[in-house]
Coordinates of C-alpha atoms in Angstrom, one line a residue:
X24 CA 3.5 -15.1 8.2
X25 CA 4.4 -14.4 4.8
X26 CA 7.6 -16.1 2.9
X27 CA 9.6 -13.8 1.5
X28 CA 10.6 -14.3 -2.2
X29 CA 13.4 -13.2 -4.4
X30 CA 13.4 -12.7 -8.0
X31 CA 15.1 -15.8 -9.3
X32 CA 11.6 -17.6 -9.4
X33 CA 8.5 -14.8 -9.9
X34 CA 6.2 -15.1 -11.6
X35 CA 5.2 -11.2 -10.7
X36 CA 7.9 -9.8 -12.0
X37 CA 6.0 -8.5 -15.0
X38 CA 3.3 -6.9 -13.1
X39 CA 5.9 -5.1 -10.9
X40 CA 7.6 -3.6 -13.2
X41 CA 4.5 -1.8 -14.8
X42 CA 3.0 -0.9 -11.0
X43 CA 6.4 0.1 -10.1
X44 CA 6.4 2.7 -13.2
X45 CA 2.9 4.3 -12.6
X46 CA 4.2 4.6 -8.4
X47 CA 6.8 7.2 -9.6
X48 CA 4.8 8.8 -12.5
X49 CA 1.5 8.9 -10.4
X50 CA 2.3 8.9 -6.6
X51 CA 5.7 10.6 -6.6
X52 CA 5.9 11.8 -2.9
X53 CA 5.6 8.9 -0.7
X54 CA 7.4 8.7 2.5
X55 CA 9.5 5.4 3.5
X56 CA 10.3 2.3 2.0
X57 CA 8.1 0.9 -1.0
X58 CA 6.5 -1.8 0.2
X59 CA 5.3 -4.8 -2.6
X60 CA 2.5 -7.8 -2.0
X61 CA 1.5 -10.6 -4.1
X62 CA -0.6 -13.3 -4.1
X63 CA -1.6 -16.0 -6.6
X64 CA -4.8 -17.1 -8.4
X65 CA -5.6 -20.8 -8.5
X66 CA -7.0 -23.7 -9.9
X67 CA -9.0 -26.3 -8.6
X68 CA -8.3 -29.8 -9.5
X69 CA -10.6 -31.9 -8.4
X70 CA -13.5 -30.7 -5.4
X71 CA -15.9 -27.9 -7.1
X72 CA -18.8 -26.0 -4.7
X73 CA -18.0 -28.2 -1.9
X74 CA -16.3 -25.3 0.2
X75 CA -19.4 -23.5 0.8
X76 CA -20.6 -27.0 2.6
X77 CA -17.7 -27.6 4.8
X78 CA -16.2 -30.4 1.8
X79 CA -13.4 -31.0 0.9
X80 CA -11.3 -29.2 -2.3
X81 CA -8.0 -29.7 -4.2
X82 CA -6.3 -26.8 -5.1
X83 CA -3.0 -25.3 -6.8
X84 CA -1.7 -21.9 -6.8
X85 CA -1.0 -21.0 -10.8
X86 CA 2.0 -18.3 -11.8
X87 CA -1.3 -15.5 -12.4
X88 CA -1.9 -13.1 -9.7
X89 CA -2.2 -9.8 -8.7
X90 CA 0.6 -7.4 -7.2
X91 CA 0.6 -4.4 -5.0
X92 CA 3.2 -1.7 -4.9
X93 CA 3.0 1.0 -2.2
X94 CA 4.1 2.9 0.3
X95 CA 3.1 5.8 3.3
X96 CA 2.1 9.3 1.7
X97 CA 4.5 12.0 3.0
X98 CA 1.9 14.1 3.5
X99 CA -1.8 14.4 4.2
X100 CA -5.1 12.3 5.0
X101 CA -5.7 10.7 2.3
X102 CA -5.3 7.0 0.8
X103 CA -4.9 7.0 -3.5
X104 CA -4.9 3.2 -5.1
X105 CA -4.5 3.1 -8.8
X106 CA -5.6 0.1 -11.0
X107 CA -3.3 -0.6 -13.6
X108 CA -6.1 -3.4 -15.2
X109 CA -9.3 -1.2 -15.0
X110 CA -7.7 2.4 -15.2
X111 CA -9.5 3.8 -12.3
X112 CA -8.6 5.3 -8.6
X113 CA -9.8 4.9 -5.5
X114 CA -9.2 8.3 -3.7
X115 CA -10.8 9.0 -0.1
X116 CA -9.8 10.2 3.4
X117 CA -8.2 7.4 5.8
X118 CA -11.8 8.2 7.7
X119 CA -13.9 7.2 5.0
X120 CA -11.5 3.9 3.7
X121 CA -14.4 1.3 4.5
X122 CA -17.7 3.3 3.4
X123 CA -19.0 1.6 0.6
X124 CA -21.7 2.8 -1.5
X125 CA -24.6 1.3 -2.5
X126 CA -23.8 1.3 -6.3
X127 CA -19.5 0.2 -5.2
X128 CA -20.9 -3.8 -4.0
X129 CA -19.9 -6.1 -6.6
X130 CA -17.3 -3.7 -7.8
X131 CA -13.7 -3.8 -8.0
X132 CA -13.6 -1.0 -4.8
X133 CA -15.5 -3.0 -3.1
X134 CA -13.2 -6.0 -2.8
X135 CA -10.6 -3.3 -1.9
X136 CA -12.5 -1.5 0.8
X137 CA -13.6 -4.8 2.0
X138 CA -10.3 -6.3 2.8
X139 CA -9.5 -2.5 4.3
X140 CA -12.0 -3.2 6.8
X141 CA -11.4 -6.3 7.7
X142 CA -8.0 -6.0 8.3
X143 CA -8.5 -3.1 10.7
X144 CA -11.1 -5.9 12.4
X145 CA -8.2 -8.1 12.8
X146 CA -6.0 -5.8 14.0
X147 CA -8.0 -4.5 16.9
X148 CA -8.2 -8.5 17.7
X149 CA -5.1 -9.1 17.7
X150 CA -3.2 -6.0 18.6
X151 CA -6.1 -4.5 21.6
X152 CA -6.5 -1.2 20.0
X153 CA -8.1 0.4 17.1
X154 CA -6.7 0.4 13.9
X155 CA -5.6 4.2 12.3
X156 CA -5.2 3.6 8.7
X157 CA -2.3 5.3 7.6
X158 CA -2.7 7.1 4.4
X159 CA -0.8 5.7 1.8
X160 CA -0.5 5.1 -2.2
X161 CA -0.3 2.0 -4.1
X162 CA -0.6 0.4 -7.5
X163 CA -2.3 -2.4 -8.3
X164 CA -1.8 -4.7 -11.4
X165 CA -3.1 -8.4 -11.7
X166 CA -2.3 -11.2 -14.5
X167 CA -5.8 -13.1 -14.3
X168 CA -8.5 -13.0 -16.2
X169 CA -11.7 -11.5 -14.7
X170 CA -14.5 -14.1 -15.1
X171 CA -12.4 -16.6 -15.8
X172 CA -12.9 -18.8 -12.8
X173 CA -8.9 -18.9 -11.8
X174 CA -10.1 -16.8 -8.6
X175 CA -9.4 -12.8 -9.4
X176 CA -10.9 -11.9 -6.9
X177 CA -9.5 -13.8 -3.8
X178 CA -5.9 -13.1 -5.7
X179 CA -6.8 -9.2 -4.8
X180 CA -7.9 -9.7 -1.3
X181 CA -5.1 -11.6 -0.2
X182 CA -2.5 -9.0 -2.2
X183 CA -4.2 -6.2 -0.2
X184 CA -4.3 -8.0 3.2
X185 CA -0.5 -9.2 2.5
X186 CA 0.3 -5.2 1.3
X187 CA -1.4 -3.7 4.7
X188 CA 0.3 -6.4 7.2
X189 CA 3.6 -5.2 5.5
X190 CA 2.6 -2.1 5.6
X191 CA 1.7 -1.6 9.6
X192 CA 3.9 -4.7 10.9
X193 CA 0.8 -6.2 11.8
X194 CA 0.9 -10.3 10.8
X195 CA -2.2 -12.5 11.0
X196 CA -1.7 -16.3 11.0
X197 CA -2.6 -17.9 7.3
X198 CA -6.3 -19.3 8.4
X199 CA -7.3 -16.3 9.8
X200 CA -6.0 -14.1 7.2
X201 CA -7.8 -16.6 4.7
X202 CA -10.7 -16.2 6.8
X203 CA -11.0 -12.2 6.7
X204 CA -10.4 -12.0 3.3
X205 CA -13.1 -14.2 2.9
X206 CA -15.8 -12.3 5.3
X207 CA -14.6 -9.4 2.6
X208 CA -15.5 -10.8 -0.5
X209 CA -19.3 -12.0 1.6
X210 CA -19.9 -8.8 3.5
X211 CA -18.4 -5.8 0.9
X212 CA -18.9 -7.6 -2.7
X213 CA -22.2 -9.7 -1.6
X214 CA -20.8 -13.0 -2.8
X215 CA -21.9 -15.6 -0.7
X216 CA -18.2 -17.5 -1.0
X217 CA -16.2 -20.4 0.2
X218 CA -13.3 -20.1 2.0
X219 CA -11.0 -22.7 -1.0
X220 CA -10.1 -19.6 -2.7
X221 CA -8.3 -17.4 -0.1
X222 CA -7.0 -20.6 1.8
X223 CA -5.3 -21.3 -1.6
X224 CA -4.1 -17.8 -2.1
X225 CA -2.8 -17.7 1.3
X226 CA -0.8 -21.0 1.3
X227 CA 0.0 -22.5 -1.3
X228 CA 3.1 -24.1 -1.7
X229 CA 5.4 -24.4 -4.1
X230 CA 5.0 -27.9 -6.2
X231 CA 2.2 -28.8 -4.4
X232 CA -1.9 -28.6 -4.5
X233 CA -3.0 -28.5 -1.4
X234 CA -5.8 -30.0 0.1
X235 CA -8.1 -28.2 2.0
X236 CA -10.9 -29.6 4.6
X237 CA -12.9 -26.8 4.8
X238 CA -14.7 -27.2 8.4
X239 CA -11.2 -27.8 10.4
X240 CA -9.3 -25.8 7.7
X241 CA -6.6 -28.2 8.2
X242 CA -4.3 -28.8 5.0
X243 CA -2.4 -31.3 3.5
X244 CA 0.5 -30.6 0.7
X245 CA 0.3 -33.6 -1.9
X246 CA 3.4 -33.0 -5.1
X247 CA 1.9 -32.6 -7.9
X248 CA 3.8 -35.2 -9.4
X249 CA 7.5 -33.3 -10.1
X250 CA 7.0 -33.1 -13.6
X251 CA 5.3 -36.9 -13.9
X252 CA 2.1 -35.0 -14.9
X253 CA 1.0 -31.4 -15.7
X254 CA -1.5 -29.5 -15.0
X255 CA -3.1 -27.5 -18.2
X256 CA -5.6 -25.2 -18.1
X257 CA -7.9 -23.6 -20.9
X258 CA -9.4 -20.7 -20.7
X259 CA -12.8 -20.7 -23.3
X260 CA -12.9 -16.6 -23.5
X261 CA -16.9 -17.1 -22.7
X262 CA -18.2 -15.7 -19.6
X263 CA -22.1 -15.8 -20.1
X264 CA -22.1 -13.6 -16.6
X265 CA -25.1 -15.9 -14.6
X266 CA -22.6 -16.7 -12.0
X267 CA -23.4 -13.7 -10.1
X268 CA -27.2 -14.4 -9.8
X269 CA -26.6 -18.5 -10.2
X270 CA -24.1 -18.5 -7.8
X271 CA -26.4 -17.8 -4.4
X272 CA -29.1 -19.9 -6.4
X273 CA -26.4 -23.1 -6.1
X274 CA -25.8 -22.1 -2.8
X275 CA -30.1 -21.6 -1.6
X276 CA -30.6 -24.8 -3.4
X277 CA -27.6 -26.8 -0.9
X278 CA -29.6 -25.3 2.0
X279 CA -32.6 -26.7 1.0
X280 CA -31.5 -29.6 0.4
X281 CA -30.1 -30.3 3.8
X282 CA -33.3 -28.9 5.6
X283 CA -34.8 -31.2 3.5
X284 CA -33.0 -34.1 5.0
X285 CA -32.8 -32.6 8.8
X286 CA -36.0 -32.4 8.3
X287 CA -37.1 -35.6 6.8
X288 CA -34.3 -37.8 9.3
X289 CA -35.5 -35.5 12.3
X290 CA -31.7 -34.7 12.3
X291 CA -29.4 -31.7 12.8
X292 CA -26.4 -31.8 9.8
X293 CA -24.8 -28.9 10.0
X294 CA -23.5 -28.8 6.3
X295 CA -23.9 -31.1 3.3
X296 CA -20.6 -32.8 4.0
X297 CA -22.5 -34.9 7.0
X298 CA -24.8 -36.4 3.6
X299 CA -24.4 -39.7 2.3
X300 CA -26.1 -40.9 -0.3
X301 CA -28.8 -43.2 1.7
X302 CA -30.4 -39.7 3.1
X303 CA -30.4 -38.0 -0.2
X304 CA -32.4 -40.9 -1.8
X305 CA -34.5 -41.7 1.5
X306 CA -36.0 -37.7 1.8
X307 CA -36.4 -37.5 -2.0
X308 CA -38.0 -40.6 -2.4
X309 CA -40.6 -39.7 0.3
X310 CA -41.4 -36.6 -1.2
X311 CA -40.1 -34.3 1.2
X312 CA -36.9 -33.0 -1.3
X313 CA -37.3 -31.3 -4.7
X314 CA -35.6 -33.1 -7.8
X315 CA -33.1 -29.6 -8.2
X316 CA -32.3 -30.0 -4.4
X317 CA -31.9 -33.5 -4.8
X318 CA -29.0 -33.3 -8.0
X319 CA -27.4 -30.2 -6.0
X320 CA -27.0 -32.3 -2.6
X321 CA -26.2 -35.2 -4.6
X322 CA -23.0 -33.5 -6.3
X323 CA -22.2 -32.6 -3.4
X324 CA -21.6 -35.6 -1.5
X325 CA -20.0 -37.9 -4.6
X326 CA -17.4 -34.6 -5.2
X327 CA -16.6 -34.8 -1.9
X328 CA -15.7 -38.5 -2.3
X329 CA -14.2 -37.9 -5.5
X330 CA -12.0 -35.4 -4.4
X331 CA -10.6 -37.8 -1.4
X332 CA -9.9 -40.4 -3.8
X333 CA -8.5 -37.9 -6.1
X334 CA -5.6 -37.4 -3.6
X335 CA -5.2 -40.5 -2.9
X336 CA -4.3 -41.5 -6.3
X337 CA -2.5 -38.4 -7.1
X338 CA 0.0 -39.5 -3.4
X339 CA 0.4 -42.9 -5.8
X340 CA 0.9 -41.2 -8.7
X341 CA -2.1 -43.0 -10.2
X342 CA -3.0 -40.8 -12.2
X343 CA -5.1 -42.9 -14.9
X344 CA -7.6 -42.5 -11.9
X345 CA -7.4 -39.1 -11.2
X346 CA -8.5 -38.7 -15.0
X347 CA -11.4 -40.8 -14.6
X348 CA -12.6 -38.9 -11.2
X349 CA -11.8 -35.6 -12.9
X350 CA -13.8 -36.5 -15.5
X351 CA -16.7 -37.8 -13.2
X352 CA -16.7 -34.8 -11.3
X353 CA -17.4 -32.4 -15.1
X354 CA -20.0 -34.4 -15.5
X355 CA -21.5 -34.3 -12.2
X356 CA -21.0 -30.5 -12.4
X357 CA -23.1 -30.3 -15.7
X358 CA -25.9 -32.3 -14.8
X359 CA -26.6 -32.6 -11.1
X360 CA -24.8 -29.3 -10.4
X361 CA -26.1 -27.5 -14.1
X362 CA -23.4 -24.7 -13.7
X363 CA -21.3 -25.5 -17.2
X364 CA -22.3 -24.5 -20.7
X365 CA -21.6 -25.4 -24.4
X366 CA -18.1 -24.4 -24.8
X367 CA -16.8 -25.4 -21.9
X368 CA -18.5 -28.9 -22.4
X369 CA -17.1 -28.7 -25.7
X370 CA -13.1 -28.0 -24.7
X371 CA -13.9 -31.2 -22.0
X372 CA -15.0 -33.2 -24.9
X373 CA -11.9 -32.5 -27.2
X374 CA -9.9 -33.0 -24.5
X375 CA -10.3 -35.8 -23.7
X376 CA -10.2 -37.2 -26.8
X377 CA -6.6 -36.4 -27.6
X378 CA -4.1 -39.1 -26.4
X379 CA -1.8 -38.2 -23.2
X380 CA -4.8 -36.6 -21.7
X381 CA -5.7 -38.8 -18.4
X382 CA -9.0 -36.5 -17.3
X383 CA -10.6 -33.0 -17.8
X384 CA -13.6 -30.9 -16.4
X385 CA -14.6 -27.4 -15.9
X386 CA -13.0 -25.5 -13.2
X387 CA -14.5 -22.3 -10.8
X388 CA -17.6 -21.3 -10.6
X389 CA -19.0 -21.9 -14.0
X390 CA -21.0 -20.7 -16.9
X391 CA -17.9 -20.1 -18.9
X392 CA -14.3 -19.3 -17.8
X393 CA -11.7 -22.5 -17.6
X394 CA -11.2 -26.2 -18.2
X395 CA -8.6 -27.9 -16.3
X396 CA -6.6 -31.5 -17.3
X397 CA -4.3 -33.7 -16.2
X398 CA -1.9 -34.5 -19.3
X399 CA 1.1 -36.6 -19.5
X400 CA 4.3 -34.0 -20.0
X401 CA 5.3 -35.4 -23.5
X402 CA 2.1 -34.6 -24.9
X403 CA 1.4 -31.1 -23.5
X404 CA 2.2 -28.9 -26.9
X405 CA 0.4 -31.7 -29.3
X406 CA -2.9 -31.4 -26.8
X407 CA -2.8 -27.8 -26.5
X408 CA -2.3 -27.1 -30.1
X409 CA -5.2 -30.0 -30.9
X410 CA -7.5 -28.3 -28.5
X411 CA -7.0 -24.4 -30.1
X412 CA -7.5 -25.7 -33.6
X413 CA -10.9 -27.6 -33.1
X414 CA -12.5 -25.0 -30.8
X415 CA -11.9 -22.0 -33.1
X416 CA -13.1 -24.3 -36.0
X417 CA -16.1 -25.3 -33.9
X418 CA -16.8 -21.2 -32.5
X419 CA -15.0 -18.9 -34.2
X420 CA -12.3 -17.7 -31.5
X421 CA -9.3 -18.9 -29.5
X422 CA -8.8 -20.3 -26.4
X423 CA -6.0 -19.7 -24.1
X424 CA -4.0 -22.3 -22.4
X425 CA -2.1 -21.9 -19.3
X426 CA 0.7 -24.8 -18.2
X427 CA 1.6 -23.7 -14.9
X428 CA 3.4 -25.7 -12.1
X429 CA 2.0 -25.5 -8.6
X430 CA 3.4 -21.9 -7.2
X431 CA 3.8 -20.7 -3.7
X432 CA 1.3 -18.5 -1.9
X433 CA 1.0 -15.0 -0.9
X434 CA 4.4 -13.1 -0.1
X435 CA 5.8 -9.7 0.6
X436 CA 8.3 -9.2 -2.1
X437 CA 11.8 -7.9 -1.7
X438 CA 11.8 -4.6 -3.5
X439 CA 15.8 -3.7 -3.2
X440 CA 15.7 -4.8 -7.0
X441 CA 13.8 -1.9 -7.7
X442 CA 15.0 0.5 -5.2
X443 CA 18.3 -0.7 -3.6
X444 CA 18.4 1.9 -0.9
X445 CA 16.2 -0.2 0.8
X446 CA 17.9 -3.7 0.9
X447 CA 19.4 -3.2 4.7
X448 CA 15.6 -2.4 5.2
X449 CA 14.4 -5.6 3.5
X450 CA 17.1 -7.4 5.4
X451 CA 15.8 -6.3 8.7
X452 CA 12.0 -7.3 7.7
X453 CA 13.0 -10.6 6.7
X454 CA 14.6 -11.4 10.2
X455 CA 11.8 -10.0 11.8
X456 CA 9.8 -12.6 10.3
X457 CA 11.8 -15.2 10.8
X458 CA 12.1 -14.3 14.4
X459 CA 7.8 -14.8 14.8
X460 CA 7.9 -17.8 13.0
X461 CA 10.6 -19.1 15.3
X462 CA 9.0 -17.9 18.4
X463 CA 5.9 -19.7 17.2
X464 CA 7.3 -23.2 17.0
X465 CA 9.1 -22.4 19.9
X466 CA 6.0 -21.5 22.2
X467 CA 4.1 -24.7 20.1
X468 CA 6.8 -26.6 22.2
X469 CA 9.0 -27.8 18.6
X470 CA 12.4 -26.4 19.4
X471 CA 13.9 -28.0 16.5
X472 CA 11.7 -26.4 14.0
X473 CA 12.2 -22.7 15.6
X474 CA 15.6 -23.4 15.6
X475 CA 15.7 -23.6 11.7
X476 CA 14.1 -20.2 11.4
X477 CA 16.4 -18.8 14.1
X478 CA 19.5 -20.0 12.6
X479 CA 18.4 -18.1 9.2
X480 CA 18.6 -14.6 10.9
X481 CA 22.5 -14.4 11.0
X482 CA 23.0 -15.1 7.6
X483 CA 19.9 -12.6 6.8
X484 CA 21.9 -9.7 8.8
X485 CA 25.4 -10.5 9.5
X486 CA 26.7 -7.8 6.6
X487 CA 24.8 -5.2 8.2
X488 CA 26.9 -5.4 11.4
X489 CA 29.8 -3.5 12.1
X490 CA 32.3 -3.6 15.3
X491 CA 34.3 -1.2 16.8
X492 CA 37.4 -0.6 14.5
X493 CA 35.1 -0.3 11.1
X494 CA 34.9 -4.1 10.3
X495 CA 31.9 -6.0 9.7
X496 CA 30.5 -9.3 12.0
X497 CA 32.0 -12.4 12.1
X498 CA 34.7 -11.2 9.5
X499 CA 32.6 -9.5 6.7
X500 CA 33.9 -6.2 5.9
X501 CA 31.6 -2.9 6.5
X502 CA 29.4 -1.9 3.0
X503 CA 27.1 0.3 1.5
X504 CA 23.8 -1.5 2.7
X505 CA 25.6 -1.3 6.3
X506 CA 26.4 2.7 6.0
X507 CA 22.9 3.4 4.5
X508 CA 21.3 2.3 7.7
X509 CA 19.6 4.8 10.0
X510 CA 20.1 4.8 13.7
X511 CA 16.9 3.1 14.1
X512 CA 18.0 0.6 12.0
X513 CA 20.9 -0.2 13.4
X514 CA 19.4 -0.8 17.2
X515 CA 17.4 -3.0 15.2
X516 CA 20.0 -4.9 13.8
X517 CA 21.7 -5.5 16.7
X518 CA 18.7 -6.0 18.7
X519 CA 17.7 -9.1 16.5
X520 CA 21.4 -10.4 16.8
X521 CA 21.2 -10.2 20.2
X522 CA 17.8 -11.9 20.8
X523 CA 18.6 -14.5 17.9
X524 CA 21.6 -16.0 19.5
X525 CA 19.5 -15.8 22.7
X526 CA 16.6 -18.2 21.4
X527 CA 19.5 -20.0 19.7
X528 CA 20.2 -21.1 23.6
X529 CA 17.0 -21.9 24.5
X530 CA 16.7 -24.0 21.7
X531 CA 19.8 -26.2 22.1
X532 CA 18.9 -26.4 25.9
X533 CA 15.4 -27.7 25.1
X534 CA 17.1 -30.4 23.3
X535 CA 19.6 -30.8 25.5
X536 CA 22.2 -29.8 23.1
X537 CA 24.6 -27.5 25.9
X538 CA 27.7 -27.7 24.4
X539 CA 25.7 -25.2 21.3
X540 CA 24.1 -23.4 24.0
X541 CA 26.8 -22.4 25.6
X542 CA 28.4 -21.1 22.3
X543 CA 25.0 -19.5 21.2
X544 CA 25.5 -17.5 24.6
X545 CA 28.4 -16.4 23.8
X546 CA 27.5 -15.0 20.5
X547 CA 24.8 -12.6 22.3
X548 CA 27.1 -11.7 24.8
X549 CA 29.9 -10.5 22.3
X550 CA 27.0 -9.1 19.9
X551 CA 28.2 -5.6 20.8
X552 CA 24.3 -4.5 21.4
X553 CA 23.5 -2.4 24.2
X554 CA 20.7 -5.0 26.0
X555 CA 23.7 -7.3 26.8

């Protein structure tokens, strides 16, 4: 259930425009509407390699992600995706989509033809019948840096997920979208993976982090301060490229640890988030737990504290703690967890030692990529500027800083910009949407919030309805958008008037509101559509 954004506030605009040029230089003959997904990277505040052991995580959406720009092939079998960033093409019959090869895991086509797959699982789920792929073309361009920890490769899964359930009309709800995106990345690119990165991706919300119990998957939104702090991230340009073998090493060693404990407690934790600190130090100091397994469960369970505390303070606006925990948390990560390295110890260091900065540590995975801190908004140039001078003095090279406020999530994106044929077309999406979001709350028993999303599709539709006698609904006068409609689209149109004002009813009777029923009736009944 995907918002859908305009252009006043995106952040992909850039990357659209370049996918949207190679689409008509390289793909000229698709069929249908062009079809555009995007979906965000992120950073993590506070709560690092806790997700793979059911923690708890603290993350924001960043204006960095990847887009993708497509539509059905008017011809043919096959499916052709371009990418913009590493000038290479996936081209295969819709038969062969999800075969992988064994020298494709781990690369880029692999991510692709993962989240492929997976979406044609989730389809048969939810719709009862096997997915046909339809062939189709699309362009893919992305704004993050790969290896830089700000999650490339959960930004391209949830694109391409978000591009096929546009694509096919086939919607999956945010955690189980998050979910297959994630069994993806595990299953096609062999990265044994958390689910923080595609829960982010998914839903994140605009001007807030998000925080993210990874067991129950439930969420909480928490403001990231409306401009009372900002969140700057600094990209040290060094990958050393361990995380793909140190990565399942931090992940064996958290397994260890807890059979360590299960074993030594005669107990049966499921995940390192059931820890405290009195079982860590019990097993190891009876011998029964490495000292590498003991650090790795013991970061575990203080991040995990860390990062509740973390939120709390941020809901206060304390943010003289959050520093301190932030900071607690880097160094937990380079000595229990050992997954930073020089430079990025460095860029913590300097950091913290210019004034207005309240905390910093190393965000993602590790062994290079990004810092992130927590710096008070009238010293955000001075830091930055500090920061760039001192680590190119100290190795040679820039670093990059990103200032980003928190963004929203993963979203089909209105393409009528690009192609304005097609805006009646987007029109009728976006009340199709809005109509499954309302039935939702509606069948959740919250009449009141369906009633918000069902009062929406009027004004989403209203000027492409036209009465008897040429003039438009409820006043508006017939136009282009209106006349460029096909047949189909017009039963549509009406269709979604009709059941709108419909639900409308139900609504206002479920709140006792009859007076508005009544006149919701009404507005069905003199929809003009044929169901009446």
């Amino acid at each position: 259930h995907n918002a859908v954004l305009g252009m006043s506030y995106a952040p992909e605009k850039r990357l659209l425009d370049a996918a949207v040029e190679v689409l008509k230089d390289k793909y000229p003959g698709w069929s249908g509407p062009v079809i555009a997904a995007y979906a965000p990277g992120r950073v993590n505040i506070i709560g690092e390699h806790t997700d793979y052991n059911a923690g708890f995580v603290f993350p924001m959406c960043l204006d960095l992600g990847t887009a993708v720009v497509g539509a059905k092939a008017s011809a043919g079998s096959e499916i052709k995706i371009y990418s913009n960033g590493v000038q290479e093409e996936i081209c295969c019959d819709v038969s062969d989509i999800c075969k992988l090869d064994d020298t494709e895991k781990g690369q880029w086509t692999s991510y692709i033809k993962g989240t492929i797959a997976k979406f044609a699982e989730g389809y048969q789920q939810q719709e009862g019948k096997v997915f046909e792929c339809p062939p189709f073309c699309a362009v893919i361009d992305a704004s993050i840096p790969r290896g830089s920890g700000l999650s490339s490769s959960a930004s391209l899964e949830v694109s391409v997920m978000t591009f096929l359930e546009e694509l096919t009309a086939c919607r999956f709800k945010p955690e189980k979208k998050a979910k297959l995106c994630q069994a993806a990345e595990r299953e096609y690119a062999g990265v044994p993976c958390g689910i923080m990165d595609q829960m982010i991706s998914t839903m994140g919300k605009q001007g807030n982090a998000l925080m993210i119990d990874c067991r129950s998957l439930e969420t909480v939104c928490v403001s990231t301060g409306n401009g009372a702090a900002k969140i700057l991230v600094t990209n040290s340009m060094v990958n050393h490229n361990l995380s793909e073998s140190e990565y399942p090493q931090r992940v064996a060693g958290c397994q260890e640890a807890l059979i360590a404990i299960n074993t030594h407690m005669c107990a049966s934790k499921e995940a390192l988030r059931d820890v405290d600190m009195a079982a860590i130090d019990g097993t190891f100091g009876a011998g029964g737990m490495s000292d590498v397994a003991m650090k790795r469960a013991r970061h575990v369970v203080t991040e995990n504290q860390r990062c509740q505390d973390a939120v709390l303070a941020f809901k206060s606006r304390d943010y003289a703690t959050v520093g301190k925990l932030m900071h607690a948390s880097h160094m937990s990560l380079k000595d229990d967890y050992q997954v930073s390295c020089a430079e990025v110890d460095a860029l913590v260091d300097m950091a913290m030692a210019q004034e207005g900065v309240w905390g910093s540590r190393m965000t993602g995975a590790g062994f290079g990529g990004c810092i992130v801190s927590l710096v008070q908004p009238d010293k955000l140039e001075s830091v930055q500027t500090a920061i760039s001078e001192e680590y190119k003095n100290k190795y040679g090279m820039d670093c990059v800083h990103i200032a980003s406020d928190a963004c929203a999530g993963a979203r089909r994106v209105d393409m009528a910009l690009y192609f304005p044929d097609q805006h009646g077309g987007e029109c009728i999406v976006q009340a199709g949407i809005l109509k499954v979001l309302g039935n939702d709350f509606f069948k959740a028993g919250e009449p009141s919030r369906a009633l918000e999303k069902y009062n929406r599709i009027p004004l989403t539709i209203k000027g492409l309805l036209k009465k008897e006698g040429g003039g438009g609904m409820m006043g508006m006068p017939s136009n282009k958008d209106e006349q460029a409609l096909t047949d189909d689209e017009r039963a549509e149109v009406y269709k979604l008037w009709h059941t709108c004002h419909i639900n409308r009813a139900m609504c206002y009777i479920k709140l006792s509101k009859w007076d508005k029923g009544v006149e919701a009736c009404s507005e069905a009944i003199n929809s003009g559509s044929e169901d009446v």
